[in-house]
Short mmCIF file of C-alpha atoms in Angstrom, two decimals:
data_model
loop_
_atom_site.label_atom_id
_atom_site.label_comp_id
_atom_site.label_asym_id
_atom_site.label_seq_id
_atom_site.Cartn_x
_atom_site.Cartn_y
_atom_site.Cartn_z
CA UNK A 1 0.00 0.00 0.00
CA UNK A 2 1.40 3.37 -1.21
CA UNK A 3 1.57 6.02 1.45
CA UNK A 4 -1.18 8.24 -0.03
CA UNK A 5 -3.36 5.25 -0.01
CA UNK A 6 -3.02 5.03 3.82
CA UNK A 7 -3.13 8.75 4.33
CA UNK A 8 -6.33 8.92 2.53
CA UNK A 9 -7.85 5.82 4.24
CA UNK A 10 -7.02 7.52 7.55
CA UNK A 11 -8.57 10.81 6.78
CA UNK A 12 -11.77 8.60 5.83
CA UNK A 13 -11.77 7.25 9.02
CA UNK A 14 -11.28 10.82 10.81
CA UNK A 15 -14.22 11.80 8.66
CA UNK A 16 -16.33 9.19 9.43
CA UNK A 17 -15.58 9.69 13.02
CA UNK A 18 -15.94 13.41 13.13
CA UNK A 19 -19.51 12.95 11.63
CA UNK A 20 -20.09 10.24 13.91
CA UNK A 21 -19.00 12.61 16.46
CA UNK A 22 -20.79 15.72 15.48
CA UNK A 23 -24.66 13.18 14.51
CA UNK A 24 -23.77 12.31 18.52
CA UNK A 25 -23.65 15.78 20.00
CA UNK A 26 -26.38 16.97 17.51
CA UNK A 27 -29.00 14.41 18.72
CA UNK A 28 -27.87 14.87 22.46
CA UNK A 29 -28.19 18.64 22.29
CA UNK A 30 -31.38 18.05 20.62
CA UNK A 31 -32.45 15.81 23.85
CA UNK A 32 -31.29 18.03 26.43
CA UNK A 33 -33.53 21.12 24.67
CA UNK A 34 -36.31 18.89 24.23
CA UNK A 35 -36.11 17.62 28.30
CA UNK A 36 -36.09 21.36 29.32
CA UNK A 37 -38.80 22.75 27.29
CA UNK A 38 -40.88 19.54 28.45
CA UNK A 39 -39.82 20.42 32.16
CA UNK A 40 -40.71 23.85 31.28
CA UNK A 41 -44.25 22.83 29.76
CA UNK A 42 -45.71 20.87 32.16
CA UNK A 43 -44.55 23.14 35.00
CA UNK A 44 -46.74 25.77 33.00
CA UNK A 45 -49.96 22.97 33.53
CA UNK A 46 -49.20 22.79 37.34
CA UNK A 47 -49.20 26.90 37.49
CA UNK A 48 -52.21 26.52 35.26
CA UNK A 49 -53.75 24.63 38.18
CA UNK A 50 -52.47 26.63 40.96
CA UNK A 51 -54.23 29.35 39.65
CA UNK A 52 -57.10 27.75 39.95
CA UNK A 53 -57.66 27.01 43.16
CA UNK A 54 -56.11 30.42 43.78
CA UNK A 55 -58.88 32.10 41.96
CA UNK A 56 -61.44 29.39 43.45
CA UNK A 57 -60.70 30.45 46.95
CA UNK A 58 -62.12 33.44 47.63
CA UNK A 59 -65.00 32.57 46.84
CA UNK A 60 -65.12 29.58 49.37
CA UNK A 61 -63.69 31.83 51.79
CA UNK A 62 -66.55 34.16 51.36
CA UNK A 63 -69.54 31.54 51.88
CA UNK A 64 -67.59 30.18 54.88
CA UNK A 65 -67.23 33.36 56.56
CA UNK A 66 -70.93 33.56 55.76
CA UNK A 67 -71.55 30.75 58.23
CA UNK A 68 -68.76 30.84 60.48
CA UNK A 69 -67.39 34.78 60.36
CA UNK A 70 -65.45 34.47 63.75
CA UNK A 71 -62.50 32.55 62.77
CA UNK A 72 -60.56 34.78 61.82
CA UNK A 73 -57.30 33.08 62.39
CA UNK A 74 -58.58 30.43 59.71
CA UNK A 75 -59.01 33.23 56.90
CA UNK A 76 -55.78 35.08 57.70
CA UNK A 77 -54.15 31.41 57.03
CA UNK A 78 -55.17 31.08 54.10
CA UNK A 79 -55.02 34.86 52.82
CA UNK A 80 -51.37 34.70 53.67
CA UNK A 81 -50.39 31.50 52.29
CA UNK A 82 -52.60 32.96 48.80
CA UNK A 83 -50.35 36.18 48.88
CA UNK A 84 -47.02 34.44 49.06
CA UNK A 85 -47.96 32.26 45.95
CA UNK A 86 -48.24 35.18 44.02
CA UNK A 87 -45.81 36.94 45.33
CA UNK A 88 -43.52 33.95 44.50
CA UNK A 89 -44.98 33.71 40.89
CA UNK A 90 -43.73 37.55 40.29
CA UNK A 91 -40.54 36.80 41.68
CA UNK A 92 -40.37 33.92 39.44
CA UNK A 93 -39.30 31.64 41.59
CA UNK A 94 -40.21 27.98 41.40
CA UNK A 95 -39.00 26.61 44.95
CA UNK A 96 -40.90 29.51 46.46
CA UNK A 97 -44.09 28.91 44.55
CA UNK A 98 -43.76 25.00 45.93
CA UNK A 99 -43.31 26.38 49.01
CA UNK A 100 -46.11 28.17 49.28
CA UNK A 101 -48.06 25.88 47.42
CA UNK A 102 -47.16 23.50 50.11
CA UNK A 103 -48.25 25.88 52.44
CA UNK A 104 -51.49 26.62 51.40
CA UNK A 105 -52.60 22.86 51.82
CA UNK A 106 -52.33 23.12 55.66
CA UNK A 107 -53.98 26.37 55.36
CA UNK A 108 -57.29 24.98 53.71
CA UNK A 109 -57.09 21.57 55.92
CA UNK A 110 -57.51 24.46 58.66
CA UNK A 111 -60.51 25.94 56.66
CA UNK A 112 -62.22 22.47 55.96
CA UNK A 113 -61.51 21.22 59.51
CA UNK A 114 -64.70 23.89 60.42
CA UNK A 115 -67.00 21.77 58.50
CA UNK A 116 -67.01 19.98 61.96
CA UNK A 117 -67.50 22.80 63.92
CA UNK A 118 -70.41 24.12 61.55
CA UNK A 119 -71.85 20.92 60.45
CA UNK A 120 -74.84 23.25 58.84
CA UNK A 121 -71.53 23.74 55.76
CA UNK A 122 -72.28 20.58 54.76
CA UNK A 123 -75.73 21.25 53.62
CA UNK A 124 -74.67 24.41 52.02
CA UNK A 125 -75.35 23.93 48.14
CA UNK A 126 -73.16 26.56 47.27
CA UNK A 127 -70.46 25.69 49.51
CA UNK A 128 -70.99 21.82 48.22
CA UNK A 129 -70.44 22.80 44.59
CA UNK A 130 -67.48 25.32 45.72
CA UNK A 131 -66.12 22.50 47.70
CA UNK A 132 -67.01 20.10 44.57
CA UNK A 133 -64.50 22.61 42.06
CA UNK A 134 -61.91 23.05 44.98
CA UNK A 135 -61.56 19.10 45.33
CA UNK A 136 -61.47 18.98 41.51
CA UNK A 137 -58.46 21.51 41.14
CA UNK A 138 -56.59 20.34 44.36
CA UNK A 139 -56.69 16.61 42.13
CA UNK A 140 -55.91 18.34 39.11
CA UNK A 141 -52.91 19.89 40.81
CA UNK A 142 -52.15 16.17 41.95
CA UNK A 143 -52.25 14.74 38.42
CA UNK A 144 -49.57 17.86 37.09
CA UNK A 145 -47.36 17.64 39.71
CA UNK A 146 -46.77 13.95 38.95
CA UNK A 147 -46.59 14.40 35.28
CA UNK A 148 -44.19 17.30 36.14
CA UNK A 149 -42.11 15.40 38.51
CA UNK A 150 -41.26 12.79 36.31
CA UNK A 151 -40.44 15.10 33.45
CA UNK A 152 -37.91 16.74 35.89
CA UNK A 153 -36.98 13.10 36.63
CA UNK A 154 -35.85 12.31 32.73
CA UNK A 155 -34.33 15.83 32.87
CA UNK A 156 -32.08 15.25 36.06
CA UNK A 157 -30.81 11.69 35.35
CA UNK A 158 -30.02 12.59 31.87
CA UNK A 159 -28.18 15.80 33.30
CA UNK A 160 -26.29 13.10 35.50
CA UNK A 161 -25.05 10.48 32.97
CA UNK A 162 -22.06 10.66 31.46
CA UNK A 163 -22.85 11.97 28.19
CA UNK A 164 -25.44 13.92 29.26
CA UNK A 165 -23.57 16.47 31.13
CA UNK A 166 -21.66 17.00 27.88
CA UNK A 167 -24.99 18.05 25.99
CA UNK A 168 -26.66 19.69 28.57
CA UNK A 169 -23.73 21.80 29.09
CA UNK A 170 -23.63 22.60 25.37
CA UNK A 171 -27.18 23.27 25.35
CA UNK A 172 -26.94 25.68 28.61
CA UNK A 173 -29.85 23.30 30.07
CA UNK A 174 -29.91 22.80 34.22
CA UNK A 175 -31.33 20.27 36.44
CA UNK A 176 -34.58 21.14 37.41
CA UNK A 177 -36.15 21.07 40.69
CA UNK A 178 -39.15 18.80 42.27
CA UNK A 179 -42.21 19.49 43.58
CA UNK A 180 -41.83 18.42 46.64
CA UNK A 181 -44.97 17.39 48.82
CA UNK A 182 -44.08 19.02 52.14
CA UNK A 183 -43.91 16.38 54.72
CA UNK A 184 -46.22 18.19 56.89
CA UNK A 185 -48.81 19.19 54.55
CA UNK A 186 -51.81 18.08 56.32
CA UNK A 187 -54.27 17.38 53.88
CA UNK A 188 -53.69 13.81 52.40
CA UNK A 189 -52.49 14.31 48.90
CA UNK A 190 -55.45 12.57 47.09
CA UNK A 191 -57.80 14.78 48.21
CA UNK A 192 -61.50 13.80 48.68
CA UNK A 193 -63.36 16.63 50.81
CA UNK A 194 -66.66 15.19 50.48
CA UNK A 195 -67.62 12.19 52.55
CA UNK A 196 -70.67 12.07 54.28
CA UNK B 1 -15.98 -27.22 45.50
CA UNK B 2 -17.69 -30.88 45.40
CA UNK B 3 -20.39 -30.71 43.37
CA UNK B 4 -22.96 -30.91 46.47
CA UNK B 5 -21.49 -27.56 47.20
CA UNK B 6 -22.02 -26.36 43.57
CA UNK B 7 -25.66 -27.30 43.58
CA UNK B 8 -26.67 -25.55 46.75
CA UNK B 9 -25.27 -22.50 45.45
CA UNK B 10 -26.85 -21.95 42.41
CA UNK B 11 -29.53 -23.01 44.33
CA UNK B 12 -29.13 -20.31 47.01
CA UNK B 13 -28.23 -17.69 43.87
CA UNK B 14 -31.45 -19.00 41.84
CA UNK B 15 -33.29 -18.08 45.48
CA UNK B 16 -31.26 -14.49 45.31
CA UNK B 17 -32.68 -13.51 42.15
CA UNK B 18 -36.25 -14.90 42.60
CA UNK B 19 -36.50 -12.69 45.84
CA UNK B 20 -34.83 -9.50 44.00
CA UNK B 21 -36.57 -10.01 41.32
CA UNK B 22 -39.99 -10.55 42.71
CA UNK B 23 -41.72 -7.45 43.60
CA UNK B 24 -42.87 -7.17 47.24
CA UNK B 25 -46.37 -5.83 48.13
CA UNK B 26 -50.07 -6.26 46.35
CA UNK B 27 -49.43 -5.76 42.17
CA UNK B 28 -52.01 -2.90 41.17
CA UNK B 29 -55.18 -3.94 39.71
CA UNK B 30 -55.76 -3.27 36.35
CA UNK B 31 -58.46 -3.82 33.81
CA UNK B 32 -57.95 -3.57 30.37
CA UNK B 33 -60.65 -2.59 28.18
CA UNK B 34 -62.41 -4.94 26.65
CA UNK B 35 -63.78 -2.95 24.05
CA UNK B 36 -67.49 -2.79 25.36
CA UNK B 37 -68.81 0.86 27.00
CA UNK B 38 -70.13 -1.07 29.87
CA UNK B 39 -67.57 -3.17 31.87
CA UNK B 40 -69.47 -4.59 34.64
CA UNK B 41 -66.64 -6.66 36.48
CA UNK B 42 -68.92 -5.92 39.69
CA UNK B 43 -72.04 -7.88 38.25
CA UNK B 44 -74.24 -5.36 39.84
CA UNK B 45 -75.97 -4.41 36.49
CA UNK B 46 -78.83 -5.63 35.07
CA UNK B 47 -79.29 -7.16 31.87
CA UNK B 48 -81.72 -4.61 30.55
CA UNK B 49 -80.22 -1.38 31.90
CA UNK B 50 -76.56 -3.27 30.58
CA UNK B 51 -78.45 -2.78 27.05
CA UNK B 52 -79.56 0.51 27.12
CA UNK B 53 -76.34 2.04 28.77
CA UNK B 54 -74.71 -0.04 25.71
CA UNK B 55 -76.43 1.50 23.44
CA UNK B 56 -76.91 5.22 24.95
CA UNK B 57 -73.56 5.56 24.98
CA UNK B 58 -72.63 3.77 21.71
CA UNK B 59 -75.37 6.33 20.04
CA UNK B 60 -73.10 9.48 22.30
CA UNK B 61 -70.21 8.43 20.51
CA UNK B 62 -71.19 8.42 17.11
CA UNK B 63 -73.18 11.83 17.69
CA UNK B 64 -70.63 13.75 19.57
CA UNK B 65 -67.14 11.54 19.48
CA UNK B 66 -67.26 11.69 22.96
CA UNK B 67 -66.62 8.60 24.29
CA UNK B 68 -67.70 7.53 28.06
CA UNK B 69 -67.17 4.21 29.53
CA UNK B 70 -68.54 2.38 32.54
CA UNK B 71 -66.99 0.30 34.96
CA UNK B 72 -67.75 -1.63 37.88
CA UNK B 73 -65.88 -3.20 40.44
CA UNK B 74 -65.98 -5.24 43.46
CA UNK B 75 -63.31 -3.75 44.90
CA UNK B 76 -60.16 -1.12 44.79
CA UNK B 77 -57.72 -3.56 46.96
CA UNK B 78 -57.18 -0.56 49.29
CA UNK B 79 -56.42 1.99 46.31
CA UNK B 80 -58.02 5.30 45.90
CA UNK B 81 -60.61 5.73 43.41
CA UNK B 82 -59.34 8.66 42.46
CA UNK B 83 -55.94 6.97 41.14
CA UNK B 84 -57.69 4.16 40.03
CA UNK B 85 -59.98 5.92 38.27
CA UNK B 86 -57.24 8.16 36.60
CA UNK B 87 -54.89 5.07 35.74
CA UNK B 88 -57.60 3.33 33.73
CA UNK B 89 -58.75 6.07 31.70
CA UNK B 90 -55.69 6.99 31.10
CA UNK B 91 -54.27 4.00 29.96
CA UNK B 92 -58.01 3.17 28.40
CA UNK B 93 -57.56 6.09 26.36
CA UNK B 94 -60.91 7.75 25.94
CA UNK B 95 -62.08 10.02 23.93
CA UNK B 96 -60.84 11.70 20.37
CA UNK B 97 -57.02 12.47 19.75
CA UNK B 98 -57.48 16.27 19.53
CA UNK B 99 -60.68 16.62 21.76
CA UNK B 100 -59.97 14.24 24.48
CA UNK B 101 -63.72 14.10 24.46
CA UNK B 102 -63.48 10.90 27.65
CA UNK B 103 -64.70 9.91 30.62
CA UNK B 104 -64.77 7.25 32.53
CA UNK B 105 -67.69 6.84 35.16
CA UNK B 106 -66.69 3.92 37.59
CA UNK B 107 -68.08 2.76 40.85
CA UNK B 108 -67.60 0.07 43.81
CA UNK B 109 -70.70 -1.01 45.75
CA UNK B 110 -70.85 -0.76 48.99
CA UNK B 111 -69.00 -3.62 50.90
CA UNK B 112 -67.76 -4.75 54.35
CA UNK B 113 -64.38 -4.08 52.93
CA UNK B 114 -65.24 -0.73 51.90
CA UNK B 115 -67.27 2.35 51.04
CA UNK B 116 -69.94 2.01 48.16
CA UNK B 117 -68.09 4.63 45.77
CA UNK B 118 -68.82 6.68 42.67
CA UNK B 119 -66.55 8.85 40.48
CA UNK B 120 -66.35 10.18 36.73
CA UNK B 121 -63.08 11.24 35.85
CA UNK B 122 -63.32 13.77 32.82
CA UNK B 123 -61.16 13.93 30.30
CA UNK B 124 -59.67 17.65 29.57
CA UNK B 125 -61.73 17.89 26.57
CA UNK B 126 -65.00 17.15 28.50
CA UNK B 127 -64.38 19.56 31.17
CA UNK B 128 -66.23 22.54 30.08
CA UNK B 129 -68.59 20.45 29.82
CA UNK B 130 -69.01 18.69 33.00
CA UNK B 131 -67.99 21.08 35.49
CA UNK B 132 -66.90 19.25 38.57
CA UNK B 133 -69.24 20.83 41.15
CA UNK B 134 -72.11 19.58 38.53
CA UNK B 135 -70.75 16.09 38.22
CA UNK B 136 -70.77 16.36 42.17
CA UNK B 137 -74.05 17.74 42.50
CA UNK B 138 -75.46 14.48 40.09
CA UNK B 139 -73.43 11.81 42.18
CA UNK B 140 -75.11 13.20 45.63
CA UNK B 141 -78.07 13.09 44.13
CA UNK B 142 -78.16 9.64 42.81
CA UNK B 143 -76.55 8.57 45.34
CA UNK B 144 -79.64 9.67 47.65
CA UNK B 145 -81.65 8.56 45.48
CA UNK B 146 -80.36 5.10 44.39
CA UNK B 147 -77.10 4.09 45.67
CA UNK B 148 -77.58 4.14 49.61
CA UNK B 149 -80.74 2.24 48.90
CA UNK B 150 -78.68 -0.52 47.09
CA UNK B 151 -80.92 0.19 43.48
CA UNK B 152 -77.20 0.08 41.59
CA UNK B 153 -78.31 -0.76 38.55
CA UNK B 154 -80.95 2.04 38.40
CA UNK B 155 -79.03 4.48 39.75
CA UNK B 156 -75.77 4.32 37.34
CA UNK B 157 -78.73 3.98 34.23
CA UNK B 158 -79.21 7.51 35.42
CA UNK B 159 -76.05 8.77 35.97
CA UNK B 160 -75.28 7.83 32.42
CA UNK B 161 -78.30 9.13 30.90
CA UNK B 162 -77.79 12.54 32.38
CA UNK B 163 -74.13 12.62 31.35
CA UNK B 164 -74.78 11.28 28.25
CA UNK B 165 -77.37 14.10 27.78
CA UNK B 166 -75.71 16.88 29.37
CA UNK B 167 -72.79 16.25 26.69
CA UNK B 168 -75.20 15.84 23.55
CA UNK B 169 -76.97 19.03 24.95
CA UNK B 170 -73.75 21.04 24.96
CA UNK B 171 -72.98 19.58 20.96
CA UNK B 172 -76.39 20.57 20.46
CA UNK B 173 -77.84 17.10 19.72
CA UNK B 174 -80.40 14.80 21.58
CA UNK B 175 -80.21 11.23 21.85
CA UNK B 176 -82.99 8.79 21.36
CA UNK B 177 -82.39 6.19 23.78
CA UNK B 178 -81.89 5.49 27.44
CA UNK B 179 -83.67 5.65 31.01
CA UNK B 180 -84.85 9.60 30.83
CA UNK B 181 -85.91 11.14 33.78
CA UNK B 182 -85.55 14.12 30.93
CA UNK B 183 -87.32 13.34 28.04
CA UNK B 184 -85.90 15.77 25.17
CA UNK B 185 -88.39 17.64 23.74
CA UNK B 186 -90.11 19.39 21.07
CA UNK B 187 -89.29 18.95 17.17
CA UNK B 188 -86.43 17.05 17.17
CA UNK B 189 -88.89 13.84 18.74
CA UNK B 190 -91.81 14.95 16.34
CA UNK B 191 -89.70 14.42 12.74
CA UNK B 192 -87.86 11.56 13.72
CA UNK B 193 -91.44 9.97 14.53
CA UNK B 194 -92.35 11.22 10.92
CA UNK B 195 -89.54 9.92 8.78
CA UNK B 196 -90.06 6.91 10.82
CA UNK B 197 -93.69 6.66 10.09
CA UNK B 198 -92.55 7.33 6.51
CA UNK B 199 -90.19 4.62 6.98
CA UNK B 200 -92.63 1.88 8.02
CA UNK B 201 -95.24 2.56 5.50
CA UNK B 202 -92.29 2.54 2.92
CA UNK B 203 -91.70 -1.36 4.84
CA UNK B 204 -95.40 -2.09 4.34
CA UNK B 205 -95.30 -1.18 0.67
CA UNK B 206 -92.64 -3.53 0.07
CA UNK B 207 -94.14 -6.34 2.26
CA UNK B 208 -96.87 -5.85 -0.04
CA UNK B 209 -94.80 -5.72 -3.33
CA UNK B 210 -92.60 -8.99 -2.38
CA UNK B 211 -95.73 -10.89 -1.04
CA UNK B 212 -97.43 -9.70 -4.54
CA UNK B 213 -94.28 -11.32 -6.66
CA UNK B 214 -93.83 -14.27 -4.38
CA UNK B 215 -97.14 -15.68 -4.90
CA UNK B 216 -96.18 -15.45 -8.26
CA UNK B 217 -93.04 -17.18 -8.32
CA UNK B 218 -93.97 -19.80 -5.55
CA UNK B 219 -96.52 -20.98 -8.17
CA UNK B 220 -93.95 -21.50 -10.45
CA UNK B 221 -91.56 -23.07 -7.66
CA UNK B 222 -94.34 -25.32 -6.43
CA UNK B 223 -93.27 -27.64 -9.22
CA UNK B 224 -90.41 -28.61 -7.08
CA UNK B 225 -91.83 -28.41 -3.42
CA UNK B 226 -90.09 -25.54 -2.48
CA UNK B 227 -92.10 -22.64 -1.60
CA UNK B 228 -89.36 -19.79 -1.63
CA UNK B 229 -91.61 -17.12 -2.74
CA UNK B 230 -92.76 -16.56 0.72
CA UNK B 231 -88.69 -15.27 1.81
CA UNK B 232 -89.73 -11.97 0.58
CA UNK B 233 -92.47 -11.75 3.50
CA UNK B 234 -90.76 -13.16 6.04
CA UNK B 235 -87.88 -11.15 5.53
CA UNK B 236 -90.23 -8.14 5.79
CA UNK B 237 -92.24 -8.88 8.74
CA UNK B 238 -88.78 -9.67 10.65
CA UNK B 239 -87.55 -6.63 10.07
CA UNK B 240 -90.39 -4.47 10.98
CA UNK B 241 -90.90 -6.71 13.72
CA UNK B 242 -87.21 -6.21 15.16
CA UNK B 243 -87.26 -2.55 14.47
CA UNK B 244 -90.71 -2.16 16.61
CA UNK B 245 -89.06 -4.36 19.45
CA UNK B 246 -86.10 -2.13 19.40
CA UNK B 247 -88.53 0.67 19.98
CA UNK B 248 -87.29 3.12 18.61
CA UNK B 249 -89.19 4.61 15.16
CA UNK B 250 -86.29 7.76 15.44
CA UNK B 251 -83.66 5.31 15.54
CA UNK B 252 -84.29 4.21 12.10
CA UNK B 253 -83.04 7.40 10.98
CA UNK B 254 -81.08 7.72 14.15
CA UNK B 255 -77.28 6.27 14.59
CA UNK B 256 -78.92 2.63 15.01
CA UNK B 257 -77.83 1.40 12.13
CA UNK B 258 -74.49 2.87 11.69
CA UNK B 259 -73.71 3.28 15.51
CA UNK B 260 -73.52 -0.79 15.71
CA UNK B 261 -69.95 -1.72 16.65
CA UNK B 262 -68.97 -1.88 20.30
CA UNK B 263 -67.64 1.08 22.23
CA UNK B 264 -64.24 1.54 19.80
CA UNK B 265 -60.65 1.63 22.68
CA UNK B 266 -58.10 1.99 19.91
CA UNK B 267 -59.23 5.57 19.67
CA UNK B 268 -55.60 7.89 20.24
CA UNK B 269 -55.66 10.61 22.30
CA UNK B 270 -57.31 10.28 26.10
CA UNK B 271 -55.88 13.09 27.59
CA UNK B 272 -57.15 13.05 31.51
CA UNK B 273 -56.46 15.99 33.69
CA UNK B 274 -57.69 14.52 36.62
CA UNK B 275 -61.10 16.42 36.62
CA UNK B 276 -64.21 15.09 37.54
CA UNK B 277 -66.04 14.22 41.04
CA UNK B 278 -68.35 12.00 42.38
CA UNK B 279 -69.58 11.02 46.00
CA UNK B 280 -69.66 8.05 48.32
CA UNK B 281 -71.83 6.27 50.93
#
């Protein structure tokens, strides 16, 4: 074999290999982009959510206080817990608005615990169907969180493995963070307010 | 090693593996869809509101593409009917690819094990359309009605019908079949009972016409003892006699004869939000 002949089978080789090379990072960068904006579009269906039973909640609050107006420690709860969701939100900060997501839930445990103490809630139609909506977001909320946790989940491990540090560092992608349940959240996280 | 050795060890490994490999705990249940809208694994429906839930619901989805399922169990194993509800229509897939026009109503009669239970889970497209605080309202109220009272079968007839009806209202259609504690009314019931009118005297005419020609050719058949001219009539009178059993004249005209195949699960899409409600006793 002539020189030139090996020269020239070598730099087919180094092409191959740098195509190889460059089909690799392409389809990893590609992967890491497509992670994040998944990440990035189901945390948009929890907010979605959140805002729901944000905007849902004063008007429980209101037919509550209708029935039991004295407890005011209950409403201050959950007015508090409301305001530092949304002052989270404009901050844009995703651990705060878990926090105060998480929050919240031991908040309106507080509120619904007073369906005991004024049983004549319970027979309330408008505080039924209120209640009805309320359950139906809180669940709603449970359903996103799950689909956005394990979004996050692809997102971290591949940000972990080997390669995957490579692309996501190419690709200027992070790790994203869970939605944690807080551990003392009182209200059991399938939520079912309505048993006789 | 001696060979005894050998044996036990694989023996002990084979053990390893079984046990790591074996998944500790109660597997969830899951039902798969059989392909019918009613799945009554609870047995707790009878045979004649089986057939007009069947067919309610098969007439929904060809009207609206919505498609709602029923199912009945004996029992969750522990699990909450929320989740289980949510896994199965999920993995059920219900409803159109771009509406996500499911539900999924299922329930669990009361037991010693556990609370008699109702829920729909709606699919996102559905929503609008059955607000949970309504879907609420209807479970409480059936359940009063019919549930706590142990009439199952009567009481998830209704639950269906008024689903069923509360979607067709909001596509702007009415169906033709089911329990009804509504009746819809007005024009759309008077000229489906015209066309069908039309329809049976259109029957009659034939029954006439065939009876007229198979007298004829029966003559001519006699020859050969076989008296075939008489088909014509009998194929007539069955079929006016099915379609009066069936007892519906709209359905004639309505999805009946189209609407025939059971409830279709290979539809894409099924997008479920978690929505819904439902009540328990």
């Amino acid at each position: 074999m002539s020189l030139g002949k090996i020269f020239l089978g070598v730099v087919g080789v180094g092409l191959v290999g740098v195509l190889g090379l460059g089909g690799c990072l392409y389809s990893g960068y590609n992967r890491a982009v497509r992670m994040d904006e998944d990440v990035k579009s189901k945390w948009a269906q929890v907010e979605n959510q959140l805002q729901r039973r944000y905007d849902l909640v004063p008007n429980l609050v209101e037919t509550v206080k209708g029935v039991a107006g004295q407890e005011k420690e209950v409403f201050l709860g959950i007015a508090k817990a409301r305001e530092s969701y949304f002052q989270a939100k404009e901050s844009k900060s995703i651990s705060g608005q878990v926090l105060a997501a998480n929050q919240f839930e031991s908040a309106l445990s507080r509120l619904l615990v007073l369906r005991e103490t004024y049983p004549e809630l319970k027979s309330n139609q408008n505080f039924l169907k209120l209640q009805d909506s309320l359950e139906g977001t809180e669940n709603r909320i449970v359903v996103e969180r799950q689909r956005f946790n394990d979004a996050v989940k692809e997102l971290n491990t591949f940000a972990r493995s080997l390669m995957g540090k490579v692309y996501t560092g190419l690709a200027r992608v992070e790790k994203a963070e869970y939605f944690e349940v807080s551990q003392d959240a009182k209200a059991p996280p399938k939520v079912q307010f309505g048993s006789p | 090693m001696s060979t005894r050795a050998w044996q036990d060890s694989i023996r002990g490994l084979g053990f390893l593996l079984a046990i790591c490999f074996t998944r500790v705990g109660h597997a969830e249940i899951f039902i798969s869809d059989p392909g019918t809208y009613v799945v009554d694994q609870a047995s707790v429906i009878a045979a004649p509101h089986r057939e007009s839930i069947e067919r309610l619901l098969s007439e929904l989805h060809s009207a609206t593409s919505a498609q709602v399922k029923l199912l009945t169990v004996r029992s969750l194993d522990g699990e909450d009917i929320f989740r289980f509800a949510q896994r199965h229509a999920e993995r059920w897939v219900l409803g159109g690819k771009e509406k996500d026009n499911g539900a999924l109503i299922v329930f669990v009669p009361k037991s010693a094990e556990q609370r008699g239970q109702i829920r729909v889970q709606t699919g996102y497209g559905l929503e609008p359309v059955l607000p949970d605080s309504w879907v609420g309202s209807l479970s409480r109220e059936v359940t009063q009605s019919h549930f706590v009272r142990g009439d199952y079968s009567g009481g998830l007839a209704v639950m269906v019908d008024e689903t069923a009806r509360r979607i067709a209202q909001s596509h702007g259609k009415t169906l033709s079949g089911g329990v009804g504690r509504l009746r819809p009314s007005g024009r759309a019931q008077g000229v489906r009972k015209f066309w069908g009118a039309c329809f049976l005297l259109f029957l009659f005419l034939m029954m006439m016409m065939r009876a007229a020609v198979g007298r004829r050719s029966s003559s001519g058949w006699r020859g050969l003892g076989r008296s075939r001219g008489f088909h014509g009539d009998r194929t007539g009178s069955w079929l006016l006699g099915s379609l009066l059993w069936s007892g519906g004249l709209g359905r004639a005209f309505g999805g009946g004869f189209g609407g025939r195949s059971s409830g279709g699960s290979f539809g894409g899409g099924g997008g479920f939000g978690g929505g819904g409600g439902g009540a328990s006793w």
